[in-house]
């Protein structure tokens, strides 16, 4: 527990009071349970902070009646309750303030709550009633564990705050942010595992989180296809076989268990046999190559129906023109193959499906951390062409 008058300031009294009040309000918004009181008086401003101490990892705490006592009450704890400061620690906190400091309250809370003032190793507390104090500390420790949650990365957060934050992310579908909020973990892209998520949010939200994770994995899978069975259409992930193997084309729907070829979408025809040309495509191409009035052309019309044949020819031409336009006006992502069209901006592209970074001019993969080095390599067609001249 920290109860101390605020350090006076050499600037104008009103300006100092305003800065102190602003610092207090900021701290109160971050640590509402720590900020107890903030009283102004003619002699100065008195603030009271009750700062619990977090021990990470758990440390052995021994309680003895005196330094000469040989009997100790010992327990492994992860938290200590707020306590009155000893004079030497009080002086260390006062020494953290300087005239050019923007604020010191947040630094005080971080210093005490992070147990930075304690020496490494076991902790010894001297109290006249060790057997009475230890159960109280253990009870507080249990309560603190319920109020806080320690993630797999060993960072500790308020259980209620994390529940609200993760729950909001899951409801909005932003599962990439369901992870440790510590800046180090955020920078590393750490995402929470199922064990951590199950301890923080409700069962319904855990179920939705699992579904969103599976959905994202499928969307990022460059080899994902949909089951060709009309009444199924379930997303089928890539196989485990090497891409050069014929078996890599085999897919089995997890829902209806239909086995098919990922290339031609027909019943599985084995790893060696080539994909058969679609029946309609084979006779349509033949029909279009035949001259008007040809006997074979008339046979096709009689067998399949003239209107059906005309409709299939129209569909074939439409597909052909679409493919030509896609080839001419877009570039395939080198990561997943999805076609990307650039409407404006530079030639450094990021695939919205698999997040692969690539060059729009040459189609090559480029570094995620240093993407612009690619446009400085002499000899490449995209050398010094980060932007198209016509777009500037």
mmCIF file of C-alpha atoms in Angstrom:
data_model
loop_
_atom_site.group_PDB
_atom_site.id
_atom_site.type_symbol
_atom_site.label_atom_id
_atom_site.label_comp_id
_atom_site.label_asym_id
_atom_site.label_seq_id
_atom_site.Cartn_x
_atom_site.Cartn_y
_atom_site.Cartn_z
ATOM 1 C CA UNK A 1 0.000 0.000 0.000
ATOM 2 C CA UNK A 2 1.449 3.322 -1.074
ATOM 3 C CA UNK A 3 0.272 6.489 0.687
ATOM 4 C CA UNK A 4 2.415 9.464 -0.164
ATOM 5 C CA UNK A 5 2.152 13.205 -0.848
ATOM 6 C CA UNK A 6 2.815 14.059 -4.469
ATOM 7 C CA UNK A 7 6.171 15.615 -5.201
ATOM 8 C CA UNK A 8 5.907 19.399 -5.605
ATOM 9 C CA UNK A 9 6.539 20.978 -8.973
ATOM 10 C CA UNK A 10 8.523 24.140 -9.747
ATOM 11 C CA UNK A 11 6.114 25.328 -12.461
ATOM 12 C CA UNK A 12 2.881 27.253 -11.818
ATOM 13 C CA UNK A 13 0.730 25.772 -9.061
ATOM 14 C CA UNK A 14 -2.374 25.572 -11.241
ATOM 15 C CA UNK A 15 -0.504 23.927 -14.102
ATOM 16 C CA UNK A 16 1.056 21.413 -11.684
ATOM 17 C CA UNK A 17 -2.315 20.576 -10.166
ATOM 18 C CA UNK A 18 -3.796 20.048 -13.618
ATOM 19 C CA UNK A 19 -0.932 17.743 -14.681
ATOM 20 C CA UNK A 20 -1.204 15.759 -11.434
ATOM 21 C CA UNK A 21 -4.955 15.372 -11.840
ATOM 22 C CA UNK A 22 -4.529 14.259 -15.470
ATOM 23 C CA UNK A 23 -1.888 11.694 -14.454
ATOM 24 C CA UNK A 24 -4.200 10.377 -11.729
ATOM 25 C CA UNK A 25 -7.158 10.019 -14.128
ATOM 26 C CA UNK A 26 -5.012 8.115 -16.649
ATOM 27 C CA UNK A 27 -3.741 5.757 -13.948
ATOM 28 C CA UNK A 28 -7.273 5.275 -12.608
ATOM 29 C CA UNK A 29 -8.534 4.280 -16.071
ATOM 30 C CA UNK A 30 -5.802 1.605 -16.281
ATOM 31 C CA UNK A 31 -5.780 0.399 -12.648
ATOM 32 C CA UNK A 32 -9.179 1.246 -11.100
ATOM 33 C CA UNK A 33 -8.701 -1.237 -8.221
ATOM 34 C CA UNK A 34 -5.288 0.197 -7.335
ATOM 35 C CA UNK A 35 -6.289 3.866 -7.104
ATOM 36 C CA UNK A 36 -7.944 4.337 -3.694
ATOM 37 C CA UNK A 37 -7.954 8.079 -2.994
ATOM 38 C CA UNK A 38 -6.603 11.373 -4.266
ATOM 39 C CA UNK A 39 -7.043 14.171 -1.707
ATOM 40 C CA UNK A 40 -5.935 17.770 -2.206
ATOM 41 C CA UNK A 41 -5.121 19.910 0.844
ATOM 42 C CA UNK A 42 -3.341 23.246 1.490
ATOM 43 C CA UNK A 43 -0.158 21.312 2.247
ATOM 44 C CA UNK A 44 -0.241 19.358 -1.019
ATOM 45 C CA UNK A 45 -1.936 16.408 -2.641
ATOM 46 C CA UNK A 46 -2.140 13.016 -0.881
ATOM 47 C CA UNK A 47 -2.703 9.890 -2.965
ATOM 48 C CA UNK A 48 -3.315 6.361 -1.765
ATOM 49 C CA UNK A 49 -2.502 3.341 -3.930
ATOM 50 C CA UNK A 50 -3.024 -0.304 -2.954
ATOM 51 C CA UNK A 51 -0.738 -2.276 -5.272
ATOM 52 C CA UNK A 52 -0.751 -6.099 -5.181
ATOM 53 C CA UNK A 53 2.509 -7.859 -6.003
ATOM 54 C CA UNK A 54 2.562 -10.426 -8.806
ATOM 55 C CA UNK A 55 5.157 -13.206 -8.548
ATOM 56 C CA UNK A 56 5.921 -14.829 -11.899
ATOM 57 C CA UNK A 57 6.782 -17.659 -11.728
ATOM 58 C CA UNK A 58 5.544 -18.793 -8.292
ATOM 59 C CA UNK A 59 8.067 -18.240 -5.511
ATOM 60 C CA UNK A 60 8.537 -19.807 -2.090
ATOM 61 C CA UNK A 61 7.412 -17.448 0.681
ATOM 62 C CA UNK A 62 8.571 -18.191 4.232
ATOM 63 C CA UNK A 63 7.195 -16.482 7.341
ATOM 64 C CA UNK A 64 9.274 -16.402 10.515
ATOM 65 C CA UNK A 65 8.672 -14.765 13.890
ATOM 66 C CA UNK A 66 12.147 -13.145 13.875
ATOM 67 C CA UNK A 67 15.486 -13.337 12.041
ATOM 68 C CA UNK A 68 16.748 -15.663 14.793
ATOM 69 C CA UNK A 69 13.769 -18.033 14.529
ATOM 70 C CA UNK A 70 14.476 -21.512 13.102
ATOM 71 C CA UNK A 71 10.844 -22.423 12.451
ATOM 72 C CA UNK A 72 9.266 -21.147 9.246
ATOM 73 C CA UNK A 73 5.795 -21.405 7.726
ATOM 74 C CA UNK A 74 6.377 -21.800 3.961
ATOM 75 C CA UNK A 75 4.159 -21.844 0.875
ATOM 76 C CA UNK A 76 4.550 -21.322 -2.911
ATOM 77 C CA UNK A 77 2.653 -18.156 -3.916
ATOM 78 C CA UNK A 78 2.049 -16.254 -7.145
ATOM 79 C CA UNK A 79 0.699 -13.066 -5.538
ATOM 80 C CA UNK A 80 1.118 -10.972 -2.421
ATOM 81 C CA UNK A 81 -1.426 -8.443 -1.101
ATOM 82 C CA UNK A 82 -0.698 -4.692 -0.859
ATOM 83 C CA UNK A 83 1.581 -3.891 2.074
ATOM 84 C CA UNK A 84 2.971 -0.824 3.852
ATOM 85 C CA UNK A 85 6.220 0.385 2.329
ATOM 86 C CA UNK A 86 9.452 0.220 4.265
ATOM 87 C CA UNK A 87 11.371 3.491 4.454
ATOM 88 C CA UNK A 88 14.132 2.368 2.059
ATOM 89 C CA UNK A 89 11.610 1.368 -0.635
ATOM 90 C CA UNK A 90 9.742 4.638 -0.107
ATOM 91 C CA UNK A 91 12.999 6.473 -0.822
ATOM 92 C CA UNK A 92 13.622 4.397 -3.985
ATOM 93 C CA UNK A 93 10.202 5.341 -5.340
ATOM 94 C CA UNK A 94 10.800 9.025 -4.610
ATOM 95 C CA UNK A 95 14.116 8.754 -6.457
ATOM 96 C CA UNK A 96 12.319 7.598 -9.620
ATOM 97 C CA UNK A 97 10.858 11.103 -10.042
ATOM 98 C CA UNK A 98 12.886 13.784 -11.817
ATOM 99 C CA UNK A 99 12.054 17.360 -12.816
ATOM 100 C CA UNK A 100 11.741 16.359 -16.497
ATOM 101 C CA UNK A 101 9.481 13.359 -15.704
ATOM 102 C CA UNK A 102 6.196 13.275 -17.598
ATOM 103 C CA UNK A 103 4.696 11.199 -14.798
ATOM 104 C CA UNK A 104 5.767 8.765 -12.129
ATOM 105 C CA UNK A 105 2.625 7.032 -10.838
ATOM 106 C CA UNK A 106 2.494 4.434 -13.622
ATOM 107 C CA UNK A 107 6.191 3.644 -13.092
ATOM 108 C CA UNK A 108 5.548 3.157 -9.364
ATOM 109 C CA UNK A 109 2.698 0.727 -9.970
ATOM 110 C CA UNK A 110 4.694 -1.271 -12.542
ATOM 111 C CA UNK A 111 7.749 -1.343 -10.263
ATOM 112 C CA UNK A 112 5.824 -2.693 -7.244
ATOM 113 C CA UNK A 113 3.313 -4.965 -8.996
ATOM 114 C CA UNK A 114 6.111 -6.562 -11.029
ATOM 115 C CA UNK A 115 8.038 -7.334 -7.807
ATOM 116 C CA UNK A 116 11.093 -5.539 -9.206
ATOM 117 C CA UNK A 117 12.007 -4.375 -5.693
ATOM 118 C CA UNK A 118 12.403 -7.980 -4.435
ATOM 119 C CA UNK A 119 15.618 -9.928 -4.676
ATOM 120 C CA UNK A 120 15.623 -13.135 -6.688
ATOM 121 C CA UNK A 121 15.066 -16.429 -4.886
ATOM 122 C CA UNK A 122 12.907 -17.265 -1.883
ATOM 123 C CA UNK A 123 11.057 -14.515 0.006
ATOM 124 C CA UNK A 124 11.173 -14.255 3.794
ATOM 125 C CA UNK A 125 8.636 -12.233 5.773
ATOM 126 C CA UNK A 126 9.030 -11.565 9.512
ATOM 127 C CA UNK A 127 5.789 -11.559 11.506
ATOM 128 C CA UNK A 128 4.997 -12.350 15.129
ATOM 129 C CA UNK A 129 2.239 -14.827 14.111
ATOM 130 C CA UNK A 130 3.521 -16.919 11.149
ATOM 131 C CA UNK A 131 0.823 -19.600 11.473
ATOM 132 C CA UNK A 132 -1.916 -16.966 11.387
ATOM 133 C CA UNK A 133 -0.485 -14.924 8.504
ATOM 134 C CA UNK A 134 0.292 -17.828 6.132
ATOM 135 C CA UNK A 135 -3.360 -19.013 5.697
ATOM 136 C CA UNK A 136 -4.345 -15.408 4.991
ATOM 137 C CA UNK A 137 -1.680 -15.106 2.285
ATOM 138 C CA UNK A 138 -2.722 -18.461 0.781
ATOM 139 C CA UNK A 139 -6.372 -17.344 0.742
ATOM 140 C CA UNK A 140 -5.400 -14.096 -0.990
ATOM 141 C CA UNK A 141 -3.288 -16.034 -3.479
ATOM 142 C CA UNK A 142 -6.264 -18.266 -4.380
ATOM 143 C CA UNK A 143 -8.521 -15.228 -4.817
ATOM 144 C CA UNK A 144 -5.910 -13.497 -6.994
ATOM 145 C CA UNK A 145 -5.666 -16.551 -9.241
ATOM 146 C CA UNK A 146 -9.436 -16.398 -9.772
ATOM 147 C CA UNK A 147 -9.298 -12.670 -10.514
ATOM 148 C CA UNK A 148 -6.320 -13.004 -12.864
ATOM 149 C CA UNK A 149 -5.340 -15.496 -15.519
ATOM 150 C CA UNK A 150 -1.835 -16.655 -16.420
ATOM 151 C CA UNK A 151 -1.503 -17.494 -20.132
ATOM 152 C CA UNK A 152 0.751 -20.147 -21.625
ATOM 153 C CA UNK A 153 3.365 -17.443 -22.310
ATOM 154 C CA UNK A 154 3.473 -16.719 -18.513
ATOM 155 C CA UNK A 155 1.965 -13.226 -18.828
ATOM 156 C CA UNK A 156 -0.772 -12.427 -16.267
ATOM 157 C CA UNK A 157 -3.906 -10.376 -16.991
ATOM 158 C CA UNK A 158 -7.183 -9.446 -15.366
ATOM 159 C CA UNK A 159 -9.598 -12.307 -16.050
ATOM 160 C CA UNK A 160 -12.591 -10.019 -16.503
ATOM 161 C CA UNK A 161 -10.799 -7.638 -18.893
ATOM 162 C CA UNK A 162 -9.440 -10.497 -20.998
ATOM 163 C CA UNK A 163 -12.896 -12.124 -21.110
ATOM 164 C CA UNK A 164 -14.415 -8.913 -22.469
ATOM 165 C CA UNK A 165 -11.610 -8.384 -25.002
ATOM 166 C CA UNK A 166 -11.435 -11.955 -26.352
ATOM 167 C CA UNK A 167 -15.231 -12.287 -26.335
ATOM 168 C CA UNK A 168 -15.552 -9.124 -28.438
ATOM 169 C CA UNK A 169 -12.911 -10.365 -30.907
ATOM 170 C CA UNK A 170 -14.633 -13.744 -31.268
ATOM 171 C CA UNK A 171 -18.052 -12.182 -31.802
ATOM 172 C CA UNK A 172 -16.617 -9.890 -34.491
ATOM 173 C CA UNK A 173 -14.729 -12.784 -36.137
ATOM 174 C CA UNK A 174 -11.298 -11.209 -35.504
ATOM 175 C CA UNK A 175 -9.665 -14.315 -34.016
ATOM 176 C CA UNK A 176 -6.183 -13.148 -34.964
ATOM 177 C CA UNK A 177 -6.357 -10.832 -31.922
ATOM 178 C CA UNK A 178 -7.375 -13.606 -29.516
ATOM 179 C CA UNK A 179 -3.963 -13.864 -27.931
ATOM 180 C CA UNK A 180 -1.689 -12.390 -25.298
ATOM 181 C CA UNK A 181 -2.075 -8.566 -25.248
ATOM 182 C CA UNK A 182 1.492 -8.063 -24.037
ATOM 183 C CA UNK A 183 3.424 -5.998 -26.660
ATOM 184 C CA UNK A 184 6.133 -8.677 -26.971
ATOM 185 C CA UNK A 185 3.587 -11.391 -27.779
ATOM 186 C CA UNK A 186 1.585 -9.089 -30.063
ATOM 187 C CA UNK A 187 4.720 -8.319 -32.074
ATOM 188 C CA UNK A 188 5.529 -12.046 -32.305
ATOM 189 C CA UNK A 189 1.974 -12.774 -33.518
ATOM 190 C CA UNK A 190 1.245 -15.133 -30.613
ATOM 191 C CA UNK A 191 -2.299 -16.525 -30.624
ATOM 192 C CA UNK A 192 -3.925 -18.212 -27.652
ATOM 193 C CA UNK A 193 -4.331 -21.988 -27.605
ATOM 194 C CA UNK A 194 -7.531 -23.858 -26.889
ATOM 195 C CA UNK A 195 -6.637 -24.393 -23.204
ATOM 196 C CA UNK A 196 -6.213 -20.644 -22.570
ATOM 197 C CA UNK A 197 -9.352 -19.722 -24.532
ATOM 198 C CA UNK A 198 -11.453 -22.292 -22.634
ATOM 199 C CA UNK A 199 -10.315 -20.786 -19.296
ATOM 200 C CA UNK A 200 -11.232 -17.236 -20.304
ATOM 201 C CA UNK A 201 -14.446 -17.231 -22.389
ATOM 202 C CA UNK A 202 -17.777 -19.068 -22.307
ATOM 203 C CA UNK A 203 -18.314 -22.480 -23.932
ATOM 204 C CA UNK A 204 -20.440 -20.953 -26.715
ATOM 205 C CA UNK A 205 -17.630 -18.551 -27.611
ATOM 206 C CA UNK A 206 -15.064 -21.368 -27.516
ATOM 207 C CA UNK A 207 -17.196 -23.276 -30.044
ATOM 208 C CA UNK A 208 -17.370 -20.247 -32.328
ATOM 209 C CA UNK A 209 -13.603 -19.657 -31.934
ATOM 210 C CA UNK A 210 -12.905 -23.251 -33.042
ATOM 211 C CA UNK A 211 -15.206 -22.858 -36.035
ATOM 212 C CA UNK A 212 -13.562 -19.573 -37.065
ATOM 213 C CA UNK A 213 -10.092 -21.132 -36.731
ATOM 214 C CA UNK A 214 -11.078 -24.069 -38.963
ATOM 215 C CA UNK A 215 -12.674 -21.683 -41.468
ATOM 216 C CA UNK A 216 -9.555 -19.499 -41.567
ATOM 217 C CA UNK A 217 -7.307 -22.528 -42.035
ATOM 218 C CA UNK A 218 -9.386 -23.625 -45.023
ATOM 219 C CA UNK A 219 -9.379 -20.134 -46.524
ATOM 220 C CA UNK A 220 -5.597 -19.971 -46.237
ATOM 221 C CA UNK A 221 -5.195 -23.435 -47.743
ATOM 222 C CA UNK A 222 -4.104 -22.902 -51.383
ATOM 223 C CA UNK A 223 -5.263 -26.432 -52.309
ATOM 224 C CA UNK A 224 -8.736 -26.192 -50.776
ATOM 225 C CA UNK A 225 -11.602 -27.260 -53.082
ATOM 226 C CA UNK A 226 -15.329 -27.785 -52.576
ATOM 227 C CA UNK A 227 -16.999 -31.165 -52.790
ATOM 228 C CA UNK A 228 -18.519 -31.536 -56.301
ATOM 229 C CA UNK A 229 -21.638 -33.282 -54.975
ATOM 230 C CA UNK A 230 -24.418 -30.746 -55.568
ATOM 231 C CA UNK A 231 -26.142 -31.367 -52.206
ATOM 232 C CA UNK A 232 -22.888 -31.253 -50.217
ATOM 233 C CA UNK A 233 -20.428 -28.530 -51.362
ATOM 234 C CA UNK A 234 -18.317 -28.963 -48.187
ATOM 235 C CA UNK A 235 -14.846 -27.357 -48.180
ATOM 236 C CA UNK A 236 -12.185 -30.079 -48.519
ATOM 237 C CA UNK A 237 -8.600 -29.251 -47.393
ATOM 238 C CA UNK A 238 -5.389 -30.158 -49.196
ATOM 239 C CA UNK A 239 -4.117 -33.706 -49.048
ATOM 240 C CA UNK A 240 -0.941 -34.727 -47.249
ATOM 241 C CA UNK A 241 0.791 -36.066 -50.364
ATOM 242 C CA UNK A 242 3.588 -34.215 -52.165
ATOM 243 C CA UNK A 243 2.389 -31.860 -54.914
ATOM 244 C CA UNK A 244 4.368 -33.736 -57.575
ATOM 245 C CA UNK A 245 2.637 -37.031 -56.811
ATOM 246 C CA UNK A 246 -0.504 -38.128 -58.620
ATOM 247 C CA UNK A 247 -2.009 -38.878 -55.234
ATOM 248 C CA UNK A 248 -1.928 -35.135 -54.444
ATOM 249 C CA UNK A 249 -5.058 -34.791 -56.604
ATOM 250 C CA UNK A 250 -7.078 -37.157 -54.386
ATOM 251 C CA UNK A 251 -9.626 -35.533 -52.102
ATOM 252 C CA UNK A 252 -12.169 -37.199 -49.800
ATOM 253 C CA UNK A 253 -15.048 -35.095 -48.539
ATOM 254 C CA UNK A 254 -15.149 -35.174 -44.702
ATOM 255 C CA UNK A 255 -18.932 -34.849 -44.773
ATOM 256 C CA UNK A 256 -20.261 -37.209 -47.479
ATOM 257 C CA UNK A 257 -17.009 -39.219 -47.920
ATOM 258 C CA UNK A 258 -17.097 -38.840 -51.717
ATOM 259 C CA UNK A 259 -13.605 -39.376 -53.199
ATOM 260 C CA UNK A 260 -12.813 -37.233 -56.215
ATOM 261 C CA UNK A 261 -10.035 -35.639 -58.253
ATOM 262 C CA UNK A 262 -9.205 -32.071 -57.226
ATOM 263 C CA UNK A 263 -8.399 -31.165 -60.849
ATOM 264 C CA UNK A 264 -11.391 -32.405 -62.834
ATOM 265 C CA UNK A 265 -13.856 -32.732 -59.880
ATOM 266 C CA UNK A 266 -14.940 -36.175 -61.117
ATOM 267 C CA UNK A 267 -14.933 -39.526 -59.294
ATOM 268 C CA UNK A 268 -11.385 -40.508 -58.352
ATOM 269 C CA UNK A 269 -9.720 -42.054 -61.389
ATOM 270 C CA UNK A 270 -6.401 -43.050 -59.837
ATOM 271 C CA UNK A 271 -3.022 -41.314 -59.559
ATOM 272 C CA UNK A 272 -1.746 -42.340 -63.013
ATOM 273 C CA UNK A 273 -4.712 -41.776 -65.360
ATOM 274 C CA UNK A 274 -5.038 -38.306 -66.831
ATOM 275 C CA UNK A 275 -8.158 -36.295 -66.037
ATOM 276 C CA UNK A 276 -10.845 -37.105 -68.645
ATOM 277 C CA UNK A 277 -12.128 -34.181 -70.692
ATOM 278 C CA UNK A 278 -15.650 -33.235 -69.729
ATOM 279 C CA UNK A 279 -18.164 -34.872 -72.065
ATOM 280 C CA UNK A 280 -19.858 -31.587 -72.919
ATOM 281 C CA UNK A 281 -16.522 -29.849 -73.557
ATOM 282 C CA UNK A 282 -15.393 -32.612 -75.917
ATOM 283 C CA UNK A 283 -18.422 -32.468 -78.224
ATOM 284 C CA UNK A 284 -18.727 -28.647 -78.009
ATOM 285 C CA UNK A 285 -15.154 -28.125 -79.223
ATOM 286 C CA UNK A 286 -15.752 -30.678 -81.986
ATOM 287 C CA UNK A 287 -19.031 -28.963 -82.959
ATOM 288 C CA UNK A 288 -17.362 -25.536 -83.180
ATOM 289 C CA UNK A 289 -14.565 -26.869 -85.418
ATOM 290 C CA UNK A 290 -17.016 -28.373 -87.919
ATOM 291 C CA UNK A 291 -18.206 -26.343 -90.909
ATOM 292 C CA UNK A 292 -21.817 -25.200 -91.203
ATOM 293 C CA UNK A 293 -23.921 -27.973 -92.810
ATOM 294 C CA UNK A 294 -21.465 -30.767 -91.938
ATOM 295 C CA UNK A 295 -23.148 -34.151 -91.378
ATOM 296 C CA UNK A 296 -21.353 -34.714 -88.086
ATOM 297 C CA UNK A 297 -22.602 -31.316 -86.865
ATOM 298 C CA UNK A 298 -26.183 -32.357 -87.583
ATOM 299 C CA UNK A 299 -25.652 -35.629 -85.697
ATOM 300 C CA UNK A 300 -24.507 -33.731 -82.602
ATOM 301 C CA UNK A 301 -27.557 -31.455 -82.824
ATOM 302 C CA UNK A 302 -29.901 -34.425 -83.102
ATOM 303 C CA UNK A 303 -28.269 -36.288 -80.204
ATOM 304 C CA UNK A 304 -28.019 -33.415 -77.728
ATOM 305 C CA UNK A 305 -30.692 -31.065 -79.046
ATOM 306 C CA UNK A 306 -29.923 -27.985 -81.151
ATOM 307 C CA UNK A 307 -30.957 -25.512 -78.403
ATOM 308 C CA UNK A 308 -28.860 -27.319 -75.793
ATOM 309 C CA UNK A 309 -25.864 -27.320 -78.101
ATOM 310 C CA UNK A 310 -26.233 -23.587 -78.826
ATOM 311 C CA UNK A 311 -26.514 -22.847 -75.106
ATOM 312 C CA UNK A 312 -23.390 -24.938 -74.369
ATOM 313 C CA UNK A 313 -21.472 -23.203 -77.156
ATOM 314 C CA UNK A 314 -22.454 -19.814 -75.715
ATOM 315 C CA UNK A 315 -21.347 -20.920 -72.225
ATOM 316 C CA UNK A 316 -18.063 -22.269 -73.624
ATOM 317 C CA UNK A 317 -17.326 -18.952 -75.388
ATOM 318 C CA UNK A 318 -18.191 -17.001 -72.251
ATOM 319 C CA UNK A 319 -15.829 -19.133 -70.137
ATOM 320 C CA UNK A 320 -13.072 -18.780 -72.745
ATOM 321 C CA UNK A 321 -13.378 -14.992 -72.804
ATOM 322 C CA UNK A 322 -13.419 -14.889 -68.995
ATOM 323 C CA UNK A 323 -10.226 -16.952 -68.843
ATOM 324 C CA UNK A 324 -8.578 -14.708 -71.422
ATOM 325 C CA UNK A 325 -9.564 -11.592 -69.488
ATOM 326 C CA UNK A 326 -8.306 -13.048 -66.195
ATOM 327 C CA UNK A 327 -4.991 -14.021 -67.804
ATOM 328 C CA UNK A 328 -4.618 -10.581 -69.369
ATOM 329 C CA UNK A 329 -5.751 -8.361 -66.486
ATOM 330 C CA UNK A 330 -4.664 -10.205 -63.330
ATOM 331 C CA UNK A 331 -1.712 -12.048 -61.818
ATOM 332 C CA UNK A 332 -1.843 -15.362 -59.955
ATOM 333 C CA UNK A 333 -0.644 -15.323 -56.358
ATOM 334 C CA UNK A 334 2.505 -17.521 -56.138
ATOM 335 C CA UNK A 335 1.331 -18.761 -52.746
ATOM 336 C CA UNK A 336 -2.204 -20.001 -53.383
ATOM 337 C CA UNK A 337 -2.888 -19.329 -57.067
ATOM 338 C CA UNK A 338 -5.818 -16.946 -56.553
ATOM 339 C CA UNK A 339 -5.975 -14.281 -59.290
ATOM 340 C CA UNK A 340 -5.284 -10.713 -58.150
ATOM 341 C CA UNK A 341 -6.163 -7.578 -60.113
ATOM 342 C CA UNK A 342 -4.487 -4.275 -59.262
ATOM 343 C CA UNK A 343 -6.648 -1.181 -59.560
ATOM 344 C CA UNK A 344 -4.188 1.391 -58.163
ATOM 345 C CA UNK A 345 -1.094 1.762 -56.008
ATOM 346 C CA UNK A 346 2.329 0.152 -56.063
ATOM 347 C CA UNK A 347 3.407 -3.230 -57.429
ATOM 348 C CA UNK A 348 4.030 -4.703 -53.984
ATOM 349 C CA UNK A 349 0.990 -6.941 -53.466
ATOM 350 C CA UNK A 350 -0.290 -8.887 -50.454
ATOM 351 C CA UNK A 351 -2.674 -11.757 -51.195
ATOM 352 C CA UNK A 352 -5.914 -11.346 -49.256
ATOM 353 C CA UNK A 353 -6.323 -15.125 -49.049
ATOM 354 C CA UNK A 354 -2.928 -16.514 -47.966
ATOM 355 C CA UNK A 355 -1.149 -13.220 -47.024
ATOM 356 C CA UNK A 356 1.732 -13.984 -49.421
ATOM 357 C CA UNK A 357 3.731 -10.904 -50.480
ATOM 358 C CA UNK A 358 4.599 -10.833 -54.191
ATOM 359 C CA UNK A 359 5.503 -8.588 -57.115
ATOM 360 C CA UNK A 360 2.630 -7.738 -59.465
ATOM 361 C CA UNK A 361 4.977 -7.290 -62.453
ATOM 362 C CA UNK A 362 6.932 -10.568 -62.368
ATOM 363 C CA UNK A 363 4.734 -12.650 -60.035
ATOM 364 C CA UNK A 364 7.643 -13.658 -57.759
ATOM 365 C CA UNK A 365 7.358 -14.087 -53.986
ATOM 366 C CA UNK A 366 9.004 -11.257 -52.056
ATOM 367 C CA UNK A 367 10.146 -10.836 -48.462
ATOM 368 C CA UNK A 368 7.463 -9.972 -45.942
ATOM 369 C CA UNK A 369 9.874 -7.971 -43.767
ATOM 370 C CA UNK A 370 11.825 -6.218 -46.574
ATOM 371 C CA UNK A 371 9.512 -6.262 -49.611
ATOM 372 C CA UNK A 372 10.981 -3.230 -51.363
ATOM 373 C CA UNK A 373 14.449 -4.759 -51.801
ATOM 374 C CA UNK A 374 12.955 -6.749 -54.679
ATOM 375 C CA UNK A 375 12.485 -3.554 -56.715
ATOM 376 C CA UNK A 376 16.167 -2.604 -56.320
ATOM 377 C CA UNK A 377 17.653 -5.734 -57.914
ATOM 378 C CA UNK A 378 19.396 -4.813 -61.167
ATOM 379 C CA UNK A 379 18.448 -6.990 -64.138
ATOM 380 C CA UNK A 380 14.870 -7.756 -63.113
ATOM 381 C CA UNK A 381 11.995 -6.458 -65.236
ATOM 382 C CA UNK A 382 10.660 -4.730 -62.133
ATOM 383 C CA UNK A 383 13.918 -2.892 -61.279
ATOM 384 C CA UNK A 384 12.977 0.606 -60.009
ATOM 385 C CA UNK A 385 9.337 -0.039 -60.940
ATOM 386 C CA UNK A 386 7.644 -0.007 -57.552
ATOM 387 C CA UNK A 387 5.086 2.292 -59.185
ATOM 388 C CA UNK A 388 3.907 2.204 -62.801
ATOM 389 C CA UNK A 389 4.819 5.427 -64.576
ATOM 390 C CA UNK A 390 1.296 5.782 -65.983
ATOM 391 C CA UNK A 391 -0.265 5.627 -62.498
ATOM 392 C CA UNK A 392 1.770 8.569 -61.096
#
